[in-house]
Amino acid sequence: MGRVLFLLSWLLPQVWGNSEVLGRSFLFRCLQISSFANSSWWRTDGLAWLGELQTHRWSNASDKIDSVKPWAQGTFSSQQCDQLQYIFRGYRNSFTRDVQEFAKMLSLEYPIELQLSAGCEVYPGNVSEKFFHIAYQGDYILSFHGTAWEPAPQAPPRLDSVIKVLNQDQGTRETVQWLLSDICPQLVNGILETGKSELEKQDGSHTSVGLIILAVLTCLVSLFMFILALIWIRKRRSYEDIL
C-alpha cells in the first residue's frame, strides 16, 4: 500500500503542475553541431526548442535562421529580427575561423566535431538562468559562466590557452552575455504570448495522458483496498469461529 501511495504522491504534482502552462518554467535550448572534415570543408547546423516543441532551425546552406512556427519570433519586430540574424551570421563565420585557428594552435587532428548547447530557462516572476556548454568529439570541455569562459572539470590542460584567448575578446563576451541574459528571456516571454494557444493545446494533451495514468492508479488503489478489506473480514470470521 505504501508503494502505491508513493506513486500517487509523485504523480499528482506532475499531472496538476503540467496543466498550468504559463505558471511554470520554460526551457529554451539551441543546439549546434559543427563538423570539420579538414581545414577546407565544414558545415554547421542548428535547431532550437521551447521545451519539447521545435521553434527554429538553421541549415548549413542558409544564411538565415528559419522559424518553424509562425509565432516563433515572439514579440520581436522585423527590425529586431534582422539585427539578430546579422549577429548570428557574423557569429557563424567567426566561429568557423576560430575553430580552424585553434585546431592549428593545438595541433588537433581532423575530423573535428563540436556540439554546442545554449539558451535559458525562464521562471515565473521574470527570473531566468542562462547556460552555454561546448563539447568536443562528444566530451564536455567548456562553458560560459557569468561573463567569462571556464573549462569543464575534466577538460584537458591544453584547453587553458584557448580559454585565455576567448576571454581576451571582451566584445564577444559581452555579446554572449547580452544574448543569454536579455534576448533569450525576451524571446521566450514573447513566444509564450504569441504562441499561447498552441502551447496550451500541447500541454492539454500531456495533461490528458497524466489524468489517464492517475485514473488507472486510483483504480489500482481501490482494488488493493478492497482486497485488504476482504482479507481482514475473513481473518475476523476465523477468529470468531475459534472463540
Coordinates of C-alpha atoms in Angstrom, one line a residue:
M1 CA 0.0 0.0 0.0
G2 CA 2.8 2.4 0.8
R3 CA 4.3 1.9 -2.6
V4 CA 1.0 2.8 -4.3
L5 CA 0.6 5.9 -2.2
F6 CA 4.2 6.9 -3.1
L7 CA 3.3 6.6 -6.8
L8 CA 0.3 8.8 -6.2
S9 CA 2.3 11.4 -4.3
W10 CA 4.7 11.6 -7.2
L11 CA 2.1 11.6 -10.0
L12 CA -0.3 14.2 -8.6
P13 CA 2.1 17.1 -8.7
Q14 CA 3.2 16.0 -12.3
V15 CA -0.4 15.9 -13.5
W16 CA -1.7 19.1 -12.0
G17 CA 1.5 21.0 -12.4
N18 CA 1.7 20.3 -16.1
S19 CA -1.7 21.8 -16.7
E20 CA -0.6 25.2 -15.5
V21 CA 1.3 26.1 -18.7
L22 CA 2.0 29.7 -18.1
G23 CA 2.7 29.4 -14.4
R24 CA 5.7 27.1 -14.9
S25 CA 9.3 27.4 -16.0
F26 CA 10.2 27.1 -19.7
L27 CA 13.5 25.9 -21.1
F28 CA 14.6 27.4 -24.4
R29 CA 17.5 25.4 -25.9
C30 CA 19.6 26.0 -29.0
L31 CA 21.7 23.1 -30.3
Q32 CA 24.5 23.5 -32.8
I33 CA 26.6 20.7 -34.5
S34 CA 29.7 21.8 -36.4
S35 CA 31.7 19.2 -38.3
F36 CA 35.1 19.8 -39.8
A37 CA 36.3 17.1 -42.2
N38 CA 39.5 19.0 -42.8
S39 CA 40.8 22.6 -42.9
S40 CA 38.8 23.5 -46.0
W41 CA 35.5 21.6 -45.6
W42 CA 33.0 22.2 -42.8
R43 CA 29.3 22.5 -42.0
T44 CA 27.2 23.9 -39.2
D45 CA 23.6 23.1 -38.5
G46 CA 21.4 24.3 -35.6
L47 CA 18.0 23.7 -34.0
A48 CA 16.1 25.4 -31.2
W49 CA 13.3 24.1 -28.9
L50 CA 11.0 25.6 -26.4
G51 CA 10.5 22.7 -24.0
E52 CA 9.7 19.8 -26.4
L53 CA 8.4 22.0 -29.2
Q54 CA 10.9 22.9 -32.0
T55 CA 10.7 26.6 -32.8
H56 CA 13.7 27.3 -35.1
R57 CA 16.2 25.7 -37.5
W58 CA 19.3 26.8 -39.2
S59 CA 20.6 24.8 -42.1
N60 CA 24.3 25.0 -43.2
A61 CA 23.2 26.0 -46.7
S62 CA 21.2 29.0 -45.4
D63 CA 22.3 32.4 -44.1
K64 CA 19.1 32.8 -42.3
I65 CA 17.6 31.2 -39.2
D66 CA 14.1 29.9 -40.1
S67 CA 11.1 29.9 -37.8
V68 CA 9.4 26.5 -37.7
K69 CA 6.3 28.1 -36.2
P70 CA 4.7 31.4 -37.5
W71 CA 4.8 32.8 -34.0
A72 CA 8.4 31.8 -33.2
Q73 CA 9.8 35.3 -33.5
G74 CA 7.7 36.2 -30.4
T75 CA 7.1 39.9 -30.0
F76 CA 10.3 41.0 -31.7
S77 CA 9.8 43.5 -34.5
S78 CA 11.1 42.7 -38.0
Q79 CA 13.9 45.2 -37.4
Q80 CA 15.0 43.4 -34.3
C81 CA 14.9 40.0 -36.0
D82 CA 17.0 41.4 -38.9
Q83 CA 19.6 42.7 -36.3
L84 CA 19.7 39.2 -34.6
Q85 CA 20.1 37.5 -38.0
Y86 CA 23.0 39.8 -38.8
I87 CA 24.6 39.0 -35.4
F88 CA 24.3 35.2 -35.8
R89 CA 25.7 35.3 -39.4
G90 CA 28.7 37.0 -38.0
Y91 CA 28.9 34.5 -35.2
R92 CA 28.9 31.5 -37.5
N93 CA 31.7 33.0 -39.7
S94 CA 33.9 33.9 -36.7
F95 CA 33.2 30.5 -35.1
T96 CA 34.4 28.6 -38.2
R97 CA 37.5 30.8 -38.4
D98 CA 38.3 30.4 -34.7
V99 CA 37.9 26.6 -34.7
Q100 CA 40.4 26.4 -37.6
E101 CA 42.9 28.6 -35.8
F102 CA 42.6 26.7 -32.5
A103 CA 42.9 23.4 -34.4
K104 CA 46.2 24.7 -35.8
M105 CA 47.3 26.1 -32.5
L106 CA 46.6 22.8 -30.6
S107 CA 47.6 20.5 -33.5
L108 CA 44.2 18.9 -33.5
E109 CA 43.6 16.0 -35.9
Y110 CA 40.7 16.1 -38.3
P111 CA 37.8 15.3 -38.5
I112 CA 36.6 17.5 -35.7
E113 CA 33.1 17.7 -34.3
L114 CA 31.8 20.3 -31.9
Q115 CA 28.4 20.3 -30.2
L116 CA 27.0 23.5 -28.5
S117 CA 24.0 23.8 -26.2
A118 CA 23.0 27.3 -25.2
G119 CA 19.9 29.1 -24.0
C120 CA 18.0 30.0 -20.9
E121 CA 15.3 28.7 -18.5
V122 CA 12.6 31.3 -17.7
Y123 CA 10.7 31.1 -14.4
P124 CA 7.6 32.9 -13.2
G125 CA 8.4 36.4 -11.9
N126 CA 10.7 37.3 -14.8
V127 CA 13.6 35.3 -13.4
S128 CA 15.9 33.3 -15.7
E129 CA 19.0 31.2 -15.7
K130 CA 21.3 31.0 -18.7
F131 CA 23.7 28.3 -20.0
F132 CA 26.2 27.7 -22.7
H133 CA 28.1 24.4 -23.0
I134 CA 30.5 23.2 -25.6
A135 CA 31.6 19.6 -26.3
Y136 CA 34.5 18.4 -28.4
Q137 CA 34.2 14.9 -30.1
G138 CA 31.3 14.3 -27.7
D139 CA 33.2 15.3 -24.5
Y140 CA 32.1 18.3 -22.5
I141 CA 35.0 20.7 -22.4
L142 CA 33.9 24.3 -22.0
S143 CA 31.1 26.6 -20.7
F144 CA 30.2 30.2 -20.3
H145 CA 29.6 31.3 -16.7
G146 CA 28.7 34.8 -15.6
T147 CA 30.8 36.9 -18.0
A148 CA 33.6 34.5 -18.9
W149 CA 34.6 31.2 -20.4
E150 CA 35.5 28.4 -18.0
P151 CA 36.9 24.8 -18.6
A152 CA 34.9 21.8 -17.7
P153 CA 36.2 19.8 -14.7
Q154 CA 37.6 17.0 -16.9
A155 CA 38.9 19.3 -19.6
P156 CA 42.5 18.7 -20.8
P157 CA 45.1 21.3 -19.6
R158 CA 45.9 22.4 -23.1
L159 CA 42.5 24.0 -23.3
D160 CA 43.7 26.7 -20.9
S161 CA 45.4 28.5 -23.8
V162 CA 42.1 28.5 -25.8
I163 CA 40.1 29.9 -22.8
K164 CA 42.7 32.7 -22.3
V165 CA 42.3 33.8 -25.9
L166 CA 38.5 33.6 -25.7
N167 CA 38.3 35.7 -22.5
Q168 CA 40.5 38.4 -24.0
D169 CA 37.8 39.1 -26.5
Q170 CA 35.6 41.4 -24.3
G171 CA 33.3 42.4 -27.1
T172 CA 32.3 38.8 -27.8
R173 CA 31.9 38.0 -24.1
E174 CA 29.5 41.0 -23.7
T175 CA 27.5 39.9 -26.8
V176 CA 27.1 36.4 -25.4
Q177 CA 26.1 37.8 -22.0
W178 CA 23.5 40.1 -23.7
L179 CA 22.1 37.3 -25.9
L180 CA 21.7 34.8 -23.0
S181 CA 20.6 37.2 -20.2
D182 CA 18.5 39.7 -22.1
I183 CA 17.5 38.5 -25.6
C184 CA 16.8 34.8 -24.6
P185 CA 14.3 35.6 -21.8
Q186 CA 12.6 38.3 -24.0
L187 CA 12.2 35.8 -26.8
V188 CA 10.8 33.1 -24.5
N189 CA 8.2 35.5 -23.0
G190 CA 7.3 36.7 -26.4
I191 CA 6.8 33.2 -27.7
L192 CA 4.6 32.4 -24.7
E193 CA 2.5 35.3 -25.6
T194 CA 2.2 34.8 -29.4
G195 CA 2.1 31.0 -29.3
K196 CA -0.1 30.7 -26.2
S197 CA -3.0 28.8 -27.8
E198 CA -0.8 26.1 -29.4
L199 CA 1.3 25.7 -26.2
E200 CA -1.9 25.3 -24.2
K201 CA -3.1 22.6 -26.7
Q202 CA 0.2 20.7 -26.4
D203 CA 0.0 20.9 -22.6
G204 CA -3.6 19.7 -22.7
S205 CA -2.5 16.5 -24.5
H206 CA 0.2 15.9 -21.8
T207 CA -2.4 16.5 -19.1
S208 CA -4.8 14.0 -20.6
V209 CA -2.2 11.3 -20.6
G210 CA -1.4 12.2 -17.0
L211 CA -5.1 12.0 -16.0
I212 CA -5.4 8.6 -17.6
I213 CA -2.4 7.3 -15.6
L214 CA -3.9 8.9 -12.5
A215 CA -7.3 7.1 -13.1
V216 CA -5.6 3.8 -13.6
L217 CA -3.6 4.2 -10.3
T218 CA -6.7 5.2 -8.5
C219 CA -8.5 2.1 -9.6
L220 CA -5.5 0.0 -8.5
V221 CA -5.6 1.6 -5.1
S222 CA -9.3 1.0 -4.8
L223 CA -8.8 -2.6 -5.8
F224 CA -5.9 -3.0 -3.4
M225 CA -8.0 -1.6 -0.5
F226 CA -10.9 -3.9 -1.4
I227 CA -8.7 -6.9 -1.3
L228 CA -7.3 -5.8 2.1
A229 CA -10.8 -5.4 3.4
L230 CA -11.7 -9.0 2.3
I231 CA -8.7 -10.4 3.9
W232 CA -9.5 -8.5 7.1
I233 CA -13.1 -9.8 7.2
R234 CA -12.0 -13.4 6.6
K235 CA -9.4 -13.2 9.4
R236 CA -12.1 -11.7 11.7
R237 CA -14.5 -14.5 11.0
S238 CA -11.8 -17.2 11.5
Y239 CA -11.0 -15.6 14.8
E240 CA -14.7 -15.5 15.9
D241 CA -15.0 -19.3 14.9
I242 CA -12.1 -20.1 17.2
L243 CA -13.8 -18.3 20.1

